[in-house]
Amino acid sequence: MFTYVLRRLVQSFIVLLIVMLITFTLPYFEPNGILAPAYIVLGSHISPHAVHVWGVQNGMFHPYYVRFWNYLDQVFIHFNLGVSYKQNLSVWGIISLYVPRTIWLALSSLILTVVIAIPLGIYQASRRNSVVDYVATGTAFILYGIPAFLLGILMLQFFSFSWTHLPAQPPDGVAPWAMFTNPLGFILPVMTLTLLSIAFLSRFMRSAVLEVLVQDYVRTAKAKGCSSRQVLFRHSFRNALGPIVIILGLYLPGLLGGAVVIESVFNYSGLGIQLVTAATSLDVPTVLGITLLVSILTLLGNLLADIMLGIVNPRIRVEGSGR
Amino acid sequence: MVEPLLDIKDLDVRFSTSEGETRAIRGINLSLNPREVLGIVGESGSGKSVTALAVMGLLAKNANVTGSIHMGDRELLGMKDRQLSSIRGLKIGMIFQDPLTSLNPVYSVGWQVEEAISAHQDLSKEKRRAEAIRLLELVGIPRADDRVDDYPHEFSGGMRQRVVIAIAMANNPQIILADEPTTALDVTVQAQVLEALQVAIDQSHASLVLITHDLGVVAGLASRVVVMYAGRIVEIGTADAIFYSPAMPYTHGLLGSIPRVDDDGGARLRQIPGSPPSMIGTQPGCPFAPRCPLRKDICLTEEPALRSVSSTTGTEAHQAACHFASDVVTMPLASMFPDTSDDHEEPPQ
């Protein structure tokens, strides 16, 4: 098991380097190349001389490979993600400021999703083609089809203006604990995010269980005299967990970047908005830093999913892992 | 006359499919006596497996089952799932065709045997485990106490089928239904699995229903044989009667298509021409008539009932569904179907 994880970590690191190389290279394709941010940082009417000075200050005239090497050195040796071009903050400062806010939003909706979608999917599969199944399927399709921003706006319309008067916006404030000053404000964004992911995950759970229910070993379990509850939970659920574990693993990076639309609808400044703003204002160090974080989470999510899969399914357990 | 363990009357199974209604079982009557081995043979689609699944109440939801299946004084048909699960595994154990898929891949084999025990018996954890190991040893799993925690994918096909047999016999059922237990296995492993099956019925004093298309398997174990064709029972009798004086042309055909070790090696296998009829809708007459070499006009218009064969063999329980059963029973074996080897390598005279 240890060598397996080690091998996977080395592989992940290589993937990470490739991702960094790509994101590092992309700014070269801007109209003014890597000097483009100067016009945004200093203003669009600055003299070519000022641009040149900015370029020298930021080491833009070194050869491409030297710049990449320096960036790697800065990140991996000095654990320094650089300083934002736009904000008077280090990139690490921006991340540590907004990550807790985003995680709070995304994690609470993820937990709600898992708690609701998995039992719902199992129930739908066990009562296939019943009224409940049809209603849940229809609702899921509608929610799945609605763009996130539209659902957010509808939620605001109904729950904040028409029917009830829930706060339309979570409390904003730079301090991480500011978000706890008015928990009611989180109901709408969390609900929107949760509804969207339930629509998605419950469909997966339903089809995963349905696929398992027709397997021969389920028939064997019935022939043994297992009750339908035992058949469903012992034999179907455990086997259906595989695909769900993978999906949840892939969902992990989405915790940080995926809530962008919801964040902007509910005017909640989290990491997603920071990434989008940084990208549109050519704040390259911030984009690189957040991308790096999301990549690490993606790779970790995959690794975790694979390890979990081995726990759920003994056939996938790696050699040398013991029993 | 002994009271039968299982009494199937006028069993009819229809499946509604998109192409129409499929009549998989067309009114069969069958009883199973205590401690007997009943072989059910027939080709694919003849309704062998459907009969077994109907007894277990394990047919798909689109199946429409009518008739009656009595076990003792209890009617199994139409029983609620909850009541059925108190019979499944306890009174009737079942063994399935494909051992590679009939065990749950995520639980150890010992766990799966223990689950079968705990479904019907209240045993302590240690006793249950000891019982599981005992069962696995009985069916011939070497070093069972070592392998009890292994997973199905660590077992070979034959070993897995033994585990399935151990599960079926776990609660000493009165009946074990074995649905093609050796079909998916290597020929060399088949004999070992049949041996495990024999151990299972000896230990639990159960009756065995052995469903197969392999007449060789039936010949070794069964005392009574049922031949099914197109959802009907076309012949039933003692193994001797079926093998030595079959009274139905289809049975003749089946026997003629088995390779024999005692011929000179030159004879070709005789095949039954044509294929079984469609199970959708009903054709008049005998279902085997289109393929039958003895076909007369009456065969195409009137379906023969299952009648006792008045024969020289003198076994009153020998019944066949053929208008000419009393003629067929006197015919020599394997002479009825044409030898198809003519158009192959016949040496020039």
mmCIF file of C-alpha atoms in Angstrom, chain B residues 70-284:
data_model
loop_
_atom_site.group_PDB
_atom_site.id
_atom_site.type_symbol
_atom_site.label_atom_id
_atom_site.label_comp_id
_atom_site.label_asym_id
_atom_site.label_seq_id
_atom_site.Cartn_x
_atom_site.Cartn_y
_atom_site.Cartn_z
ATOM 1 C CA HIS B 70 -47.443 -26.616 -3.074
ATOM 2 C CA MET B 71 -44.783 -27.382 -0.564
ATOM 3 C CA GLY B 72 -46.363 -29.448 2.193
ATOM 4 C CA ASP B 73 -49.604 -27.619 2.810
ATOM 5 C CA ARG B 74 -48.252 -24.220 1.838
ATOM 6 C CA GLU B 75 -48.902 -22.559 -1.475
ATOM 7 C CA LEU B 76 -45.743 -20.867 -2.707
ATOM 8 C CA LEU B 77 -47.268 -19.021 -5.625
ATOM 9 C CA GLY B 78 -48.494 -15.563 -4.751
ATOM 10 C CA MET B 79 -46.719 -15.652 -1.419
ATOM 11 C CA LYS B 80 -45.402 -12.310 -0.155
ATOM 12 C CA ASP B 81 -41.698 -11.678 -0.498
ATOM 13 C CA ARG B 82 -41.294 -11.654 3.265
ATOM 14 C CA GLN B 83 -42.888 -15.090 3.680
ATOM 15 C CA LEU B 84 -40.943 -16.442 0.729
ATOM 16 C CA SER B 85 -37.651 -15.402 2.249
ATOM 17 C CA SER B 86 -38.432 -17.627 5.230
ATOM 18 C CA ILE B 87 -38.605 -20.560 2.778
ATOM 19 C CA ARG B 88 -35.749 -19.610 0.487
ATOM 20 C CA GLY B 89 -32.513 -20.939 1.871
ATOM 21 C CA LEU B 90 -34.236 -22.723 4.759
ATOM 22 C CA LYS B 91 -36.542 -25.182 2.943
ATOM 23 C CA ILE B 92 -35.227 -24.764 -0.582
ATOM 24 C CA GLY B 93 -31.648 -24.004 -1.475
ATOM 25 C CA MET B 94 -30.631 -22.993 -4.947
ATOM 26 C CA ILE B 95 -27.451 -23.293 -6.972
ATOM 27 C CA PHE B 96 -27.020 -21.145 -10.047
ATOM 28 C CA GLN B 97 -25.426 -21.623 -13.388
ATOM 29 C CA ASP B 98 -22.547 -19.194 -13.374
ATOM 30 C CA PRO B 99 -20.336 -19.407 -10.278
ATOM 31 C CA LEU B 100 -18.245 -16.478 -11.527
ATOM 32 C CA THR B 101 -21.102 -14.042 -11.034
ATOM 33 C CA SER B 102 -23.265 -15.659 -8.384
ATOM 34 C CA LEU B 103 -21.064 -14.633 -5.435
ATOM 35 C CA ASN B 104 -20.871 -11.045 -4.263
ATOM 36 C CA PRO B 105 -17.379 -9.769 -5.131
ATOM 37 C CA VAL B 106 -17.043 -7.441 -2.151
ATOM 38 C CA TYR B 107 -17.567 -9.959 0.662
ATOM 39 C CA SER B 108 -15.385 -12.872 1.682
ATOM 40 C CA VAL B 109 -16.716 -16.342 0.893
ATOM 41 C CA GLY B 110 -16.932 -17.135 4.605
ATOM 42 C CA TRP B 111 -19.029 -14.039 5.174
ATOM 43 C CA GLN B 112 -21.396 -15.119 2.425
ATOM 44 C CA VAL B 113 -21.798 -18.613 3.847
ATOM 45 C CA GLU B 114 -22.306 -17.135 7.321
ATOM 46 C CA GLU B 115 -24.953 -14.812 5.957
ATOM 47 C CA ALA B 116 -26.888 -17.791 4.628
ATOM 48 C CA ILE B 117 -26.713 -19.377 8.095
ATOM 49 C CA SER B 118 -27.687 -16.254 9.984
ATOM 50 C CA ALA B 119 -30.662 -15.662 7.688
ATOM 51 C CA HIS B 120 -32.392 -18.626 9.348
ATOM 52 C CA GLN B 121 -30.464 -19.627 12.466
ATOM 53 C CA ASP B 122 -29.564 -17.747 15.585
ATOM 54 C CA LEU B 123 -25.972 -18.731 16.234
ATOM 55 C CA SER B 124 -23.156 -16.968 18.035
ATOM 56 C CA LYS B 125 -20.484 -15.407 15.891
ATOM 57 C CA GLU B 126 -17.918 -18.109 16.674
ATOM 58 C CA LYS B 127 -20.332 -20.973 16.057
ATOM 59 C CA ARG B 128 -21.435 -19.426 12.787
ATOM 60 C CA ARG B 129 -17.892 -19.146 11.594
ATOM 61 C CA ALA B 130 -17.088 -22.692 12.661
ATOM 62 C CA GLU B 131 -20.196 -23.886 10.821
ATOM 63 C CA ALA B 132 -19.175 -21.978 7.683
ATOM 64 C CA ILE B 133 -15.744 -23.618 7.780
ATOM 65 C CA ARG B 134 -17.343 -27.040 8.310
ATOM 66 C CA LEU B 135 -19.619 -26.508 5.288
ATOM 67 C CA LEU B 136 -16.751 -25.339 3.105
ATOM 68 C CA GLU B 137 -14.762 -28.414 4.126
ATOM 69 C CA LEU B 138 -17.710 -30.671 3.333
ATOM 70 C CA VAL B 139 -17.969 -29.418 -0.232
ATOM 71 C CA GLY B 140 -14.279 -30.043 -0.681
ATOM 72 C CA ILE B 141 -12.496 -26.746 -0.228
ATOM 73 C CA PRO B 142 -8.987 -27.581 0.899
ATOM 74 C CA ARG B 143 -7.642 -25.677 3.944
ATOM 75 C CA ALA B 144 -11.094 -24.213 4.465
ATOM 76 C CA ASP B 145 -10.138 -22.546 7.760
ATOM 77 C CA ASP B 146 -7.411 -20.702 5.866
ATOM 78 C CA ARG B 147 -9.481 -19.725 2.876
ATOM 79 C CA VAL B 148 -12.647 -18.714 4.652
ATOM 80 C CA ASP B 149 -11.605 -15.044 4.598
ATOM 81 C CA ASP B 150 -10.642 -15.044 0.937
ATOM 82 C CA TYR B 151 -12.701 -13.202 -1.618
ATOM 83 C CA PRO B 152 -14.503 -14.859 -4.530
ATOM 84 C CA HIS B 153 -12.019 -13.516 -7.075
ATOM 85 C CA GLU B 154 -9.297 -15.477 -5.308
ATOM 86 C CA PHE B 155 -11.153 -18.740 -6.061
ATOM 87 C CA SER B 156 -11.383 -20.723 -9.292
ATOM 88 C CA GLY B 157 -14.737 -21.325 -10.974
ATOM 89 C CA GLY B 158 -15.077 -24.832 -9.568
ATOM 90 C CA MET B 159 -14.180 -23.628 -6.072
ATOM 91 C CA ARG B 160 -16.706 -20.837 -6.283
ATOM 92 C CA GLN B 161 -19.410 -23.282 -7.326
ATOM 93 C CA ARG B 162 -18.567 -25.343 -4.223
ATOM 94 C CA VAL B 163 -19.043 -22.215 -2.137
ATOM 95 C CA VAL B 164 -22.439 -21.708 -3.771
ATOM 96 C CA ILE B 165 -23.275 -25.342 -2.948
ATOM 97 C CA ALA B 166 -22.181 -24.755 0.665
ATOM 98 C CA ILE B 167 -24.514 -21.751 0.778
ATOM 99 C CA ALA B 168 -27.406 -23.779 -0.660
ATOM 100 C CA MET B 169 -26.983 -26.571 1.915
ATOM 101 C CA ALA B 170 -26.234 -24.274 4.856
ATOM 102 C CA ASN B 171 -29.611 -24.717 6.552
ATOM 103 C CA ASN B 172 -30.174 -28.373 5.616
ATOM 104 C CA PRO B 173 -32.961 -27.605 3.146
ATOM 105 C CA GLN B 174 -35.459 -30.247 2.051
ATOM 106 C CA ILE B 175 -34.948 -29.375 -1.577
ATOM 107 C CA ILE B 176 -31.895 -28.214 -3.487
ATOM 108 C CA LEU B 177 -32.514 -26.760 -6.927
ATOM 109 C CA ALA B 178 -29.388 -26.891 -9.066
ATOM 110 C CA ASP B 179 -29.777 -24.863 -12.235
ATOM 111 C CA GLU B 180 -27.112 -25.982 -14.703
ATOM 112 C CA PRO B 181 -24.535 -26.276 -11.896
ATOM 113 C CA THR B 182 -21.756 -27.562 -14.142
ATOM 114 C CA THR B 183 -22.492 -25.831 -17.435
ATOM 115 C CA ALA B 184 -20.087 -22.947 -16.950
ATOM 116 C CA LEU B 185 -17.305 -25.194 -15.720
ATOM 117 C CA ASP B 186 -14.419 -27.037 -17.238
ATOM 118 C CA VAL B 187 -15.207 -30.688 -17.943
ATOM 119 C CA THR B 188 -12.490 -31.820 -15.545
ATOM 120 C CA VAL B 189 -13.999 -29.756 -12.750
ATOM 121 C CA GLN B 190 -17.557 -30.897 -13.423
ATOM 122 C CA ALA B 191 -17.083 -34.282 -11.788
ATOM 123 C CA GLN B 192 -15.719 -32.686 -8.617
ATOM 124 C CA VAL B 193 -18.619 -30.276 -8.397
ATOM 125 C CA LEU B 194 -21.115 -33.109 -8.926
ATOM 126 C CA GLU B 195 -19.379 -34.941 -6.097
ATOM 127 C CA ALA B 196 -19.807 -31.887 -3.862
ATOM 128 C CA LEU B 197 -23.463 -31.831 -4.860
ATOM 129 C CA GLN B 198 -23.796 -35.482 -3.877
ATOM 130 C CA VAL B 199 -22.236 -34.674 -0.487
ATOM 131 C CA ALA B 200 -24.680 -31.811 -0.066
ATOM 132 C CA ILE B 201 -27.779 -33.975 -0.586
ATOM 133 C CA ASP B 202 -26.376 -36.786 1.566
ATOM 134 C CA GLN B 203 -25.653 -34.394 4.421
ATOM 135 C CA SER B 204 -28.903 -32.480 4.352
ATOM 136 C CA HIS B 205 -31.094 -35.456 3.253
ATOM 137 C CA ALA B 206 -32.490 -33.179 0.595
ATOM 138 C CA SER B 207 -34.146 -33.935 -2.698
ATOM 139 C CA LEU B 208 -32.225 -32.591 -5.636
ATOM 140 C CA VAL B 209 -33.657 -31.080 -8.772
ATOM 141 C CA LEU B 210 -30.848 -31.175 -11.287
ATOM 142 C CA ILE B 211 -31.490 -28.942 -14.250
ATOM 143 C CA THR B 212 -29.127 -29.401 -17.142
ATOM 144 C CA HIS B 213 -28.854 -29.875 -20.863
ATOM 145 C CA ASP B 214 -26.112 -32.408 -20.277
ATOM 146 C CA LEU B 215 -27.622 -35.891 -20.311
ATOM 147 C CA GLY B 216 -24.336 -37.305 -19.051
ATOM 148 C CA VAL B 217 -24.673 -35.342 -15.809
ATOM 149 C CA VAL B 218 -28.233 -36.586 -15.344
ATOM 150 C CA ALA B 219 -27.288 -40.186 -16.072
ATOM 151 C CA GLY B 220 -24.818 -40.185 -13.199
ATOM 152 C CA LEU B 221 -27.074 -38.772 -10.506
ATOM 153 C CA ALA B 222 -30.770 -38.763 -11.314
ATOM 154 C CA SER B 223 -33.259 -41.450 -10.426
ATOM 155 C CA ARG B 224 -36.097 -39.817 -12.352
ATOM 156 C CA VAL B 225 -35.828 -37.660 -15.450
ATOM 157 C CA VAL B 226 -38.111 -35.040 -16.941
ATOM 158 C CA VAL B 227 -37.613 -34.008 -20.564
ATOM 159 C CA MET B 228 -38.845 -30.526 -21.401
ATOM 160 C CA TYR B 229 -39.483 -29.048 -24.797
ATOM 161 C CA ALA B 230 -40.960 -25.650 -25.646
ATOM 162 C CA GLY B 231 -42.295 -25.035 -22.146
ATOM 163 C CA ARG B 232 -43.916 -28.451 -21.776
ATOM 164 C CA ILE B 233 -42.987 -31.729 -20.204
ATOM 165 C CA VAL B 234 -42.744 -34.110 -23.144
ATOM 166 C CA GLU B 235 -41.489 -37.178 -21.345
ATOM 167 C CA ILE B 236 -41.045 -38.247 -17.758
ATOM 168 C CA GLY B 237 -39.839 -41.527 -16.342
ATOM 169 C CA THR B 238 -37.152 -43.326 -14.422
ATOM 170 C CA ALA B 239 -33.631 -42.698 -15.621
ATOM 171 C CA ASP B 240 -33.554 -46.239 -17.025
ATOM 172 C CA ALA B 241 -36.747 -45.755 -18.994
ATOM 173 C CA ILE B 242 -35.609 -42.440 -20.422
ATOM 174 C CA PHE B 243 -32.158 -43.646 -21.357
ATOM 175 C CA TYR B 244 -32.952 -47.148 -22.585
ATOM 176 C CA SER B 245 -36.495 -46.947 -23.936
ATOM 177 C CA PRO B 246 -37.418 -43.349 -24.694
ATOM 178 C CA ALA B 247 -40.974 -42.931 -25.929
ATOM 179 C CA MET B 248 -40.721 -39.488 -27.470
ATOM 180 C CA PRO B 249 -38.842 -38.714 -30.696
ATOM 181 C CA TYR B 250 -37.285 -35.623 -29.112
ATOM 182 C CA THR B 251 -35.712 -37.729 -26.358
ATOM 183 C CA HIS B 252 -34.408 -40.057 -29.066
ATOM 184 C CA GLY B 253 -32.860 -37.061 -30.747
ATOM 185 C CA LEU B 254 -31.253 -35.837 -27.532
ATOM 186 C CA LEU B 255 -29.746 -39.267 -26.839
ATOM 187 C CA GLY B 256 -28.545 -39.579 -30.415
ATOM 188 C CA SER B 257 -26.645 -36.333 -30.170
ATOM 189 C CA ILE B 258 -24.410 -37.480 -27.288
ATOM 190 C CA PRO B 259 -20.975 -38.709 -28.228
ATOM 191 C CA ARG B 260 -20.421 -42.290 -27.089
ATOM 192 C CA VAL B 261 -17.183 -43.849 -25.995
ATOM 193 C CA ASP B 262 -18.229 -47.347 -27.037
ATOM 194 C CA ASP B 263 -18.717 -46.747 -30.756
ATOM 195 C CA ASP B 264 -15.977 -47.338 -33.285
ATOM 196 C CA GLY B 265 -15.195 -43.677 -33.637
ATOM 197 C CA GLY B 266 -16.384 -43.461 -37.208
ATOM 198 C CA ALA B 267 -20.029 -42.666 -36.568
ATOM 199 C CA ARG B 268 -21.055 -39.039 -36.679
ATOM 200 C CA LEU B 269 -23.322 -37.500 -34.094
ATOM 201 C CA ARG B 270 -26.900 -37.330 -35.261
ATOM 202 C CA GLN B 271 -28.382 -33.921 -34.868
ATOM 203 C CA ILE B 272 -32.004 -32.908 -34.595
ATOM 204 C CA PRO B 273 -32.772 -30.800 -37.660
ATOM 205 C CA GLY B 274 -34.410 -27.396 -37.216
ATOM 206 C CA SER B 275 -34.691 -25.346 -34.057
ATOM 207 C CA PRO B 276 -37.220 -25.047 -31.217
ATOM 208 C CA PRO B 277 -40.432 -23.146 -31.983
ATOM 209 C CA SER B 278 -40.947 -19.518 -31.045
ATOM 210 C CA MET B 279 -42.335 -19.108 -27.558
ATOM 211 C CA ILE B 280 -44.567 -16.258 -28.636
ATOM 212 C CA GLY B 281 -48.114 -17.282 -29.498
ATOM 213 C CA THR B 282 -49.392 -20.847 -29.841
ATOM 214 C CA GLN B 283 -49.157 -23.184 -32.801
ATOM 215 C CA PRO B 284 -51.625 -26.030 -33.038
#
